[in-house]
PDB file of C-alpha atoms and ligand atoms in Angstrom:
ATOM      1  CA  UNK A  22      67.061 118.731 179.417  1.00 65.00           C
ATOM      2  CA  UNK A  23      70.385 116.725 179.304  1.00 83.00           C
ATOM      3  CA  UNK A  24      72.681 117.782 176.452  1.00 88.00           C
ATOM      4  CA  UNK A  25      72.662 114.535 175.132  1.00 91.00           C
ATOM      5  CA  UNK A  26      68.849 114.121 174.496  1.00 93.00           C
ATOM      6  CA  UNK A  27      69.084 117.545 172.896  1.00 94.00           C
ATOM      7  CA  UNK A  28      71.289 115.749 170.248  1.00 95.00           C
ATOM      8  CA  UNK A  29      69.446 113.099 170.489  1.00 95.00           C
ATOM      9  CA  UNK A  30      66.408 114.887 169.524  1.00 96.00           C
ATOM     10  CA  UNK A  31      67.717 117.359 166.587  1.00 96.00           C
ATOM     11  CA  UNK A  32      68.727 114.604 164.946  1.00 96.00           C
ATOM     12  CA  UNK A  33      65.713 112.705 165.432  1.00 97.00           C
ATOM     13  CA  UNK A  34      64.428 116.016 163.603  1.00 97.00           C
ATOM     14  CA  UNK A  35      67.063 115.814 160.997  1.00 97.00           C
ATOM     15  CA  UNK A  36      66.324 112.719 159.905  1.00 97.00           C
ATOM     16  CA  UNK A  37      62.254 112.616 159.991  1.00 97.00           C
ATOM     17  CA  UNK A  38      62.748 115.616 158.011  1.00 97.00           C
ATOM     18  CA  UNK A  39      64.633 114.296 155.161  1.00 97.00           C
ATOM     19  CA  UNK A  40      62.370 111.482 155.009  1.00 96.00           C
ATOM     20  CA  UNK A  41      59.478 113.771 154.658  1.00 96.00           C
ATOM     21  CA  UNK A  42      61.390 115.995 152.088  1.00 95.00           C
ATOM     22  CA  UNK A  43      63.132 113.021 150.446  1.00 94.00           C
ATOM     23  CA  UNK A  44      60.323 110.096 151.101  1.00 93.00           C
ATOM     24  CA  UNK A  45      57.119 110.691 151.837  1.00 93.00           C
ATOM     25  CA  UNK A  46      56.784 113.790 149.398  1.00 92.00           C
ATOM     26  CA  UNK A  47      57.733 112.811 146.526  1.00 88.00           C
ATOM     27  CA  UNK A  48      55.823 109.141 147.159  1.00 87.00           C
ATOM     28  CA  UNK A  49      52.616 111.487 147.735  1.00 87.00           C
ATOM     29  CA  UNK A  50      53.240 113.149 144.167  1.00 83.00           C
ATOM     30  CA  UNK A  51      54.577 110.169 142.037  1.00 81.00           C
ATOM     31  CA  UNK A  52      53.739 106.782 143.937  1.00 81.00           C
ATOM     32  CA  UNK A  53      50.127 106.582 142.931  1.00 84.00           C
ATOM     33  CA  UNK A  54      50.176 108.411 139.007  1.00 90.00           C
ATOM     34  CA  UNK A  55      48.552 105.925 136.976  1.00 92.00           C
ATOM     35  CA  UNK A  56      48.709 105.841 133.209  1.00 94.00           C
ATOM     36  CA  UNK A  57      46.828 108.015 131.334  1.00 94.00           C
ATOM     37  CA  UNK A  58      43.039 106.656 130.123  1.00 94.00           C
ATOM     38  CA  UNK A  59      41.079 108.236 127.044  1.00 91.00           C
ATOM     39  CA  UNK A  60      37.763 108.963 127.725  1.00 91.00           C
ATOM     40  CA  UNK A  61      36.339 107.783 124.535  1.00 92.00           C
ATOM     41  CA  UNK A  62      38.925 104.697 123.515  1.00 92.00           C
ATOM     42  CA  UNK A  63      39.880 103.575 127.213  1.00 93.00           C
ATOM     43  CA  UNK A  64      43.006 103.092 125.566  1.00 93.00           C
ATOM     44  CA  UNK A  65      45.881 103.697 128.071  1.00 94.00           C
ATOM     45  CA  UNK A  66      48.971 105.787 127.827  1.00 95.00           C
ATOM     46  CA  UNK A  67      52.346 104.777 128.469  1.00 96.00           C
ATOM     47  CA  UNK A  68      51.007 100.779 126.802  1.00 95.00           C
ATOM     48  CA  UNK A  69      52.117  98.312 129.307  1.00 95.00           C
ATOM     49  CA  UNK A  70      55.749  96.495 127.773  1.00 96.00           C
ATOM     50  CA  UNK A  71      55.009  93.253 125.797  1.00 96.00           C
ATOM     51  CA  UNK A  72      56.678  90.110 128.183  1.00 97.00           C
ATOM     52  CA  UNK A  73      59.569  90.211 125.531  1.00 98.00           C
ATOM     53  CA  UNK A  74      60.097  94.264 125.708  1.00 98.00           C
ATOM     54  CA  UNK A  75      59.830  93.390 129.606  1.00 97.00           C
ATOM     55  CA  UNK A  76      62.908  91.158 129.450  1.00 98.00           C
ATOM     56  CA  UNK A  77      64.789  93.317 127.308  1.00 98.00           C
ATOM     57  CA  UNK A  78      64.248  96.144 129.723  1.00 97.00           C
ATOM     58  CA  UNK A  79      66.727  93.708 131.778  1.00 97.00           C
ATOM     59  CA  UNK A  80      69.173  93.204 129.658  1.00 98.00           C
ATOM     60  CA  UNK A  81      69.453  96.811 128.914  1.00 98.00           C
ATOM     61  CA  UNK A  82      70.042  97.199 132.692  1.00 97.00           C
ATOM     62  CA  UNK A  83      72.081  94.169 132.849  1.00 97.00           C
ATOM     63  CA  UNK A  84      74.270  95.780 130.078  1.00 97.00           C
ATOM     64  CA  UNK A  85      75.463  98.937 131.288  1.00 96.00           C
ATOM     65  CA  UNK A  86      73.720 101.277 128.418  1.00 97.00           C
ATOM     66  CA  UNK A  87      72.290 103.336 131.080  1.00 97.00           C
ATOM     67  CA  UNK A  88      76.192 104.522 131.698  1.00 97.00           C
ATOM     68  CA  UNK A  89      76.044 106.285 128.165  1.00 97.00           C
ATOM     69  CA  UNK A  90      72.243 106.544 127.314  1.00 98.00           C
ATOM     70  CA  UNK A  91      69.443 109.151 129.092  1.00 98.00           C
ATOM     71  CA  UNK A  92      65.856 108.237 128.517  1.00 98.00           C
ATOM     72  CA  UNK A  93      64.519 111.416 129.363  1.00 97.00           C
ATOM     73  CA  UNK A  94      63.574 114.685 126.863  1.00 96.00           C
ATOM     74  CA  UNK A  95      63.664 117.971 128.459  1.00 95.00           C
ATOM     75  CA  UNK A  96      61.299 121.233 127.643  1.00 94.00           C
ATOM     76  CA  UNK A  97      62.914 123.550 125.116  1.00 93.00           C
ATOM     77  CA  UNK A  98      63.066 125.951 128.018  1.00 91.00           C
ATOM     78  CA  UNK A  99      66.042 123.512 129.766  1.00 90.00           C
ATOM     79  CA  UNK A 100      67.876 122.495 126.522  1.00 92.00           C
ATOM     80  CA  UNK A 101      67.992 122.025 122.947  1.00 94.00           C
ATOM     81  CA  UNK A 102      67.086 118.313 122.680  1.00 95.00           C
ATOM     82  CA  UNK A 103      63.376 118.635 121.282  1.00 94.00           C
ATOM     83  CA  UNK A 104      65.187 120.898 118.177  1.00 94.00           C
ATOM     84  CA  UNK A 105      67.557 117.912 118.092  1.00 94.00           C
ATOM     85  CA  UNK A 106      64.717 115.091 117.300  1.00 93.00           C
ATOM     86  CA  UNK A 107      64.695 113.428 120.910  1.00 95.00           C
ATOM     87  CA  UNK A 108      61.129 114.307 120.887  1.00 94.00           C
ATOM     88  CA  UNK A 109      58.159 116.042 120.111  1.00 93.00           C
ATOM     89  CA  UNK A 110      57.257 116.937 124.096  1.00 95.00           C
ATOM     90  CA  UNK A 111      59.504 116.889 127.338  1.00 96.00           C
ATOM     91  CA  UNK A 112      59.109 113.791 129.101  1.00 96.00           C
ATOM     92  CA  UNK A 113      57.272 113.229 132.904  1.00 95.00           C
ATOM     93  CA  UNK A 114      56.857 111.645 135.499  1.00 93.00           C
ATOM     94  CA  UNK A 115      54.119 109.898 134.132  1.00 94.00           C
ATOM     95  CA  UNK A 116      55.901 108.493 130.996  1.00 96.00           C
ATOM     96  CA  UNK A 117      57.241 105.523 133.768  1.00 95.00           C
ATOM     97  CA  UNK A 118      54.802 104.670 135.430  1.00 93.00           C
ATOM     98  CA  UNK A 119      55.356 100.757 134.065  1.00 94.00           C
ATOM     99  CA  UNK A 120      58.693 101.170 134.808  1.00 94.00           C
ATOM    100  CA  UNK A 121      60.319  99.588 138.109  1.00 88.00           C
ATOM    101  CA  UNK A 122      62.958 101.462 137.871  1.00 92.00           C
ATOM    102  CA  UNK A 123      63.543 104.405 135.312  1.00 93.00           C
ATOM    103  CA  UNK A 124      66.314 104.532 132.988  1.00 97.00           C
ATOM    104  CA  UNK A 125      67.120 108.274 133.154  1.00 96.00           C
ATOM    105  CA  UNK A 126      70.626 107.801 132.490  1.00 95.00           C
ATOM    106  CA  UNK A 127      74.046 108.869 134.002  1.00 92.00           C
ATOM    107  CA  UNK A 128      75.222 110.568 131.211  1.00 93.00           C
ATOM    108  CA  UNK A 129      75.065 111.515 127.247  1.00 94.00           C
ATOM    109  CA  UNK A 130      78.019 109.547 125.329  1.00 95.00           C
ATOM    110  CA  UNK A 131      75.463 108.808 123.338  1.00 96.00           C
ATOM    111  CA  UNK A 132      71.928 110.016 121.999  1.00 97.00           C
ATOM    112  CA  UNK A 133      68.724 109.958 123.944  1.00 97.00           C
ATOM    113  CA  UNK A 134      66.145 106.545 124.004  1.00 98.00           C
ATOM    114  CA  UNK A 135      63.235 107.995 125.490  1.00 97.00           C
ATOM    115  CA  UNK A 136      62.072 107.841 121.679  1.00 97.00           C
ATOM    116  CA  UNK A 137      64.580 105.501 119.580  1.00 97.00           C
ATOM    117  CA  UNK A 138      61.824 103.094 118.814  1.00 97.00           C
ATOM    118  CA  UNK A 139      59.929 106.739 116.353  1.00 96.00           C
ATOM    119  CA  UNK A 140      63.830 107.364 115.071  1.00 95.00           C
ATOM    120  CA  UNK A 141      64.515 103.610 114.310  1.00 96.00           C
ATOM    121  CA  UNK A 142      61.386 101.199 113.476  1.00 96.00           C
ATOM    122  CA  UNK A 143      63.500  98.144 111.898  1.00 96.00           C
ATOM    123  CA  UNK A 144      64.739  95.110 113.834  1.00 96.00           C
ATOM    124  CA  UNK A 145      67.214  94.191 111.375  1.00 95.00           C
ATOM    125  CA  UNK A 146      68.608  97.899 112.245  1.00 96.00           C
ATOM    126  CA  UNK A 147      69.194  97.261 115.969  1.00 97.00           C
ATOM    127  CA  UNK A 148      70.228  93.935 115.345  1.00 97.00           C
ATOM    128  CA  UNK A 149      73.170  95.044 113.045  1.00 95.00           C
ATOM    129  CA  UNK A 150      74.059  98.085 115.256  1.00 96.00           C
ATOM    130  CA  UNK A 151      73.720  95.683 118.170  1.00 96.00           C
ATOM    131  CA  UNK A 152      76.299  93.411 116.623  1.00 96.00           C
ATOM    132  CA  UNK A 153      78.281  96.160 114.521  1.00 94.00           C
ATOM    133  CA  UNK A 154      77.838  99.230 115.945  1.00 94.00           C
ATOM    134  CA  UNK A 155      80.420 100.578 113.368  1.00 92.00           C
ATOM    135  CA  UNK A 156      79.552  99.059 110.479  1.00 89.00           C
ATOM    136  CA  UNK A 157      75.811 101.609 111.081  1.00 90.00           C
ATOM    137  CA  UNK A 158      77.438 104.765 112.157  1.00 91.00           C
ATOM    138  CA  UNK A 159      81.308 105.433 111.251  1.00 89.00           C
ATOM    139  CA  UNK A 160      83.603 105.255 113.964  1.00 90.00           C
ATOM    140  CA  UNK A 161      80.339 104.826 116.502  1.00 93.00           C
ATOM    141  CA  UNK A 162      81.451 104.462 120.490  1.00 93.00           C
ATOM    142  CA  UNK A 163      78.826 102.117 121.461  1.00 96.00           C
ATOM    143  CA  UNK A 164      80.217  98.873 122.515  1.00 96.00           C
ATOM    144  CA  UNK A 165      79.592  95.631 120.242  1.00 95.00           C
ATOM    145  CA  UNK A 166      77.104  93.335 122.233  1.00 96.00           C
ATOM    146  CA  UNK A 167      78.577  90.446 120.021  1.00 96.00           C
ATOM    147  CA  UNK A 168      77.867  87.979 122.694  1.00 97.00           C
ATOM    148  CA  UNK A 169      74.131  88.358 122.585  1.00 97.00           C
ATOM    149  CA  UNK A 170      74.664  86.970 118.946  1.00 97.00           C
ATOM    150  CA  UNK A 171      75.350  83.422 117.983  1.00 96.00           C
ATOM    151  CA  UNK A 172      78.026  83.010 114.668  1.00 95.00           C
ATOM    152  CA  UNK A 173      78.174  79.517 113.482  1.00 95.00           C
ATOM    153  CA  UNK A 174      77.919  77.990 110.390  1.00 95.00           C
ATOM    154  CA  UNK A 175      75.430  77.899 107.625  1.00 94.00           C
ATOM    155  CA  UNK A 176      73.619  74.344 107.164  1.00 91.00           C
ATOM    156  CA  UNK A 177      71.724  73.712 104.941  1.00 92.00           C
ATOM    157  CA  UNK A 178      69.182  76.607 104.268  1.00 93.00           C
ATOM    158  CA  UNK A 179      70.637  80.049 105.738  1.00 92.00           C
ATOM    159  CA  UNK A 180      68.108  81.162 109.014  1.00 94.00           C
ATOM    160  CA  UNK A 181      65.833  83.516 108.224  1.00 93.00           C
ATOM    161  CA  UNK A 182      66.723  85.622 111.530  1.00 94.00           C
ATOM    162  CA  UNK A 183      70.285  85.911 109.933  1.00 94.00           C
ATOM    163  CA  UNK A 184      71.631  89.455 110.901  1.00 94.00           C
ATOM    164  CA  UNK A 185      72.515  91.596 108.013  1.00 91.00           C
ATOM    165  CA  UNK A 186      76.319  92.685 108.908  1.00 90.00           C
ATOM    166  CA  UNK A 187      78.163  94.714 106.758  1.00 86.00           C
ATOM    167  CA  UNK A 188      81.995  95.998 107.043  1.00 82.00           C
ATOM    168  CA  UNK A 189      84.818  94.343 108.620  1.00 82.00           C
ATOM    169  CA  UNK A 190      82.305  92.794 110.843  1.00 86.00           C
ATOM    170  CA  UNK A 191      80.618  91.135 107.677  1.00 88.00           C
ATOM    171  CA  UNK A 192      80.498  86.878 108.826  1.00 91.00           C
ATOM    172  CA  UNK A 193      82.995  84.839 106.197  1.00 91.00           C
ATOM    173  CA  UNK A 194      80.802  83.006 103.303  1.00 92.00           C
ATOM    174  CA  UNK A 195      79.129  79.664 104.774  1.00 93.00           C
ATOM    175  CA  UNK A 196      79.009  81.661 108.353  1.00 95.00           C
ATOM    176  CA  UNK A 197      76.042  83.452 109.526  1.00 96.00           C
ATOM    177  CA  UNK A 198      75.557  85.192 112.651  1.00 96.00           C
ATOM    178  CA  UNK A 199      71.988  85.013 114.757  1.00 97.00           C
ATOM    179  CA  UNK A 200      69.937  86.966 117.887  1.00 97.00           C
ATOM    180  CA  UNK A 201      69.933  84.864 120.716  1.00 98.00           C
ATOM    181  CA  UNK A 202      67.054  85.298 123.300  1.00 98.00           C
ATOM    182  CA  UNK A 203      68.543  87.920 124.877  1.00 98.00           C
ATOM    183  CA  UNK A 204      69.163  90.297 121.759  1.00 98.00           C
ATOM    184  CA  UNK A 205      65.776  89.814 120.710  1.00 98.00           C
ATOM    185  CA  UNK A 206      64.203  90.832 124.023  1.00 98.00           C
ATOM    186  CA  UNK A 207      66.339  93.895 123.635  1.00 98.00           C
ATOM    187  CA  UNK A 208      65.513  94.869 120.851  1.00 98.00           C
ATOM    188  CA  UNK A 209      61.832  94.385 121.578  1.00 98.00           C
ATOM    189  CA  UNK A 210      62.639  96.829 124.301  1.00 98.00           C
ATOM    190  CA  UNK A 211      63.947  99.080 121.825  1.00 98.00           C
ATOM    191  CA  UNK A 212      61.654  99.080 119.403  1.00 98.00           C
ATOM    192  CA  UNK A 213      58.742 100.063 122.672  1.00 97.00           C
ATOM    193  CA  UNK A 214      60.633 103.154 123.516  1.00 97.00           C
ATOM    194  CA  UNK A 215      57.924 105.323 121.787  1.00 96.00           C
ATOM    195  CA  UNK A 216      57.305 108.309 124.331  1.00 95.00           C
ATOM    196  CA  UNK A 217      56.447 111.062 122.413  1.00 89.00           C
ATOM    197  CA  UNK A 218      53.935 109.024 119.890  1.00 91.00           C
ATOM    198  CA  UNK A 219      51.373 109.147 122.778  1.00 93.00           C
ATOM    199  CA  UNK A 220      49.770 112.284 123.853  1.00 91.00           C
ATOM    200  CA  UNK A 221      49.892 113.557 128.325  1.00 94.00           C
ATOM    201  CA  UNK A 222      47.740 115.970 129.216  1.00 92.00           C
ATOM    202  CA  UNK A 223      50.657 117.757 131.055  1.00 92.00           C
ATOM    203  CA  UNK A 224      52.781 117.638 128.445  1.00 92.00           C
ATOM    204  CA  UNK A 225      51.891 119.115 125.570  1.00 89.00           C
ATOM    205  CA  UNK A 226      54.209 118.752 122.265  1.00 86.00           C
ATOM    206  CA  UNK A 227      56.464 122.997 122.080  1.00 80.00           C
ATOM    207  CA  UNK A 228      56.124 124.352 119.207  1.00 75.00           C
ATOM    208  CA  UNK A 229      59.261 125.660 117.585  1.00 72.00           C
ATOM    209  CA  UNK A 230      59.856 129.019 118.722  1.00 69.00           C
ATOM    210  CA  UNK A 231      59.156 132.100 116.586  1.00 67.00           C
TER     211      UNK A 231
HETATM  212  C1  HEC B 315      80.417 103.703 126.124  1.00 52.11           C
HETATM  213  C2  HEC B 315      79.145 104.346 125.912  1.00 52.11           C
HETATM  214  C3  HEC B 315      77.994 103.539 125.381  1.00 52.11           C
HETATM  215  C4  HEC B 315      77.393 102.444 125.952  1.00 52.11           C
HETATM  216  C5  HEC B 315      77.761 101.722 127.241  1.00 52.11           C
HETATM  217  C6  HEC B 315      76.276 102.110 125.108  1.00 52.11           C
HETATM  218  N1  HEC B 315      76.212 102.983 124.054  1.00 52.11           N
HETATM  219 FE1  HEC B 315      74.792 102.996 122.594  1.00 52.11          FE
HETATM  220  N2  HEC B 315      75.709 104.583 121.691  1.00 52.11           N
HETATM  221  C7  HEC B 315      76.843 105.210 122.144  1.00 52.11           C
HETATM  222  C8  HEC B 315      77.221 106.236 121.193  1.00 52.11           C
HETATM  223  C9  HEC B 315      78.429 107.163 121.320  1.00 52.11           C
HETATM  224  C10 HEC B 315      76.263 106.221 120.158  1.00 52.11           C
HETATM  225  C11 HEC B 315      76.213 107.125 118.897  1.00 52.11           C
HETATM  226  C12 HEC B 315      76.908 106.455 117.718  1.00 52.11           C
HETATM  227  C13 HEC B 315      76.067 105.360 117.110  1.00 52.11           C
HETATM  228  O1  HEC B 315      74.965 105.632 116.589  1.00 52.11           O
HETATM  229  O2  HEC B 315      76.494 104.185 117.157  1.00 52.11           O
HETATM  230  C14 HEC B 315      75.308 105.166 120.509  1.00 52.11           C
HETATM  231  C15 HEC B 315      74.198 104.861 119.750  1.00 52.11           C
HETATM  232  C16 HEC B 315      73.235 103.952 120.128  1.00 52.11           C
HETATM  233  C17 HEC B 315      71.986 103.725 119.420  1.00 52.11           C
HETATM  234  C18 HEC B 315      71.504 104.491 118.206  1.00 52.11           C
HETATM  235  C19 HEC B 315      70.725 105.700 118.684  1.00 52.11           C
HETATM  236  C20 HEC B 315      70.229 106.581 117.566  1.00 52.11           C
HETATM  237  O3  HEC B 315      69.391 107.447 117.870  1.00 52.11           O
HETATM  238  O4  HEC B 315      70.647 106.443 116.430  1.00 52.11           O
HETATM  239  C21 HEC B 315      71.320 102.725 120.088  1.00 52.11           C
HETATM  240  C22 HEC B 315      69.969 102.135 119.739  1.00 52.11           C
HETATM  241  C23 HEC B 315      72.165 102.309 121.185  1.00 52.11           C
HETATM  242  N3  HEC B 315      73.320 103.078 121.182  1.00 52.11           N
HETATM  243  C24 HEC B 315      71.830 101.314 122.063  1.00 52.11           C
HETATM  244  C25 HEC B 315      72.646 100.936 123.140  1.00 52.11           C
HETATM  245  C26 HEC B 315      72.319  99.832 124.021  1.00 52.11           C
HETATM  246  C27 HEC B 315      71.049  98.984 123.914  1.00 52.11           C
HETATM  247  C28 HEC B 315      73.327  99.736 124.926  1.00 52.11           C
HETATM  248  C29 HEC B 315      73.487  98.726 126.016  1.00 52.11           C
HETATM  249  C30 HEC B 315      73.426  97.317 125.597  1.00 52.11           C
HETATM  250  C31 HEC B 315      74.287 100.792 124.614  1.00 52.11           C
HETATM  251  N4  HEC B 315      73.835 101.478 123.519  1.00 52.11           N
HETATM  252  C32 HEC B 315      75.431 101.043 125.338  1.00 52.11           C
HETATM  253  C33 HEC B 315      77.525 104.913 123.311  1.00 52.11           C
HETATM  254  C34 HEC B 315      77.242 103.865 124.179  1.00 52.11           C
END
């Protein structure tokens, strides 16, 4: 054989094999896990997102958060974040399955989502923190998303969707500030990020060690 179909063929070989390892495997395992079904309710587990929660899945990619926000809980075996409230179970590969892509995270600046929506079940929470992260959690990192927000003045009747803002950020009197599309889709999103209130057969909630 010529030397040159010899290299040719080894890295025909390389590369089939890291498509195997790195391709076809892991589609085998993953691509075709379907949500969890209960045999007596029928009721499936992860719920599909409402269209809102959908859209706000978007913005939240759109946005950056994934840069300082994981969405994923590991076993108390690999790390301490079930003792620190980011769950009840570890999460798998199952818990994004309606997920196009899954927001895993590139780092922890700040706390886990995989279950924000259990920690924090108010709106009018997320839509102050959205707007003020600081005036929610003292001297808080995550960046203001003021422009989701509309601040204009009040006429007539104040809106009901008025955000609550207090602190410096607090709008003058006769101003109010207001969710536009985008923030409420968000938080929508937000509020669905409820992974350990459902039950997976192959992950069971850890108890607390002895
Ligand atoms: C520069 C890093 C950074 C980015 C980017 C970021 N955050 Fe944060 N976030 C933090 C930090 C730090 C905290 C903890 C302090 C606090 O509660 O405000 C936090 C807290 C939060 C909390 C409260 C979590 C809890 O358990 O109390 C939510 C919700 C949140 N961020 C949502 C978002 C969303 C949505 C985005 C994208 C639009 C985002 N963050 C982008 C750093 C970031």
């Amino acid at each position: 054989m010529k030397r040159s179909t010899s290299i040719y063929l080894a890295l025909l070989a390389l590369f089939l094999t890291s498509w195997v390892g790195l391709v076809l495997i892991p589609y085998v395992q993953a691509g075709r896990l379907s949500p969890d079904v209960d045999p007596d309710t029928k009721d499936q587990s992860p719920t599909a997102y409402s269209g809102l929660a959908e859209q706000g899945r978007q913005v939240y990619a759109a946005n950056g958060c994934v840069y300082c926000h994981s969405q994923q809980v590991r076993s108390r075996a690999g790390g301490s974040d079930i003792d620190r409230g980011d769950g009840a179970r570890r999460t798998v590969a199952r818990d994004y399955v309606r997920d196009r892509a899954a927001y895993l995270g590139n780092s922890r600046m700040g706390p886990d989502l995989a279950n924000v929506g259990v920690r924090h079940d108010k709106a009018d929470w997320y839509y102050e923190h959205e707007y003020s992260p600081q005036s929610v959690s003292d001297g808080s990192n995550c960046p203001p998303m003021r422009f989701l927000f509309e601040k204009r003045k009040v006429v007539g009747q104040p809106s009901v969707e008025a955000v609550h803002v207090t602190g410096d950020d607090m709008p003058k009197p006769g101003e109010e500030v207001v969710p536009r599309h985008d923030a409420k889709a968000l938080v929508a999103y937000l509020l669905s990020l409820k992974r350990s209130s459902y039950k997976l057969p192959e992950a069971p909630e850890e108890a607390a060690p002895e």
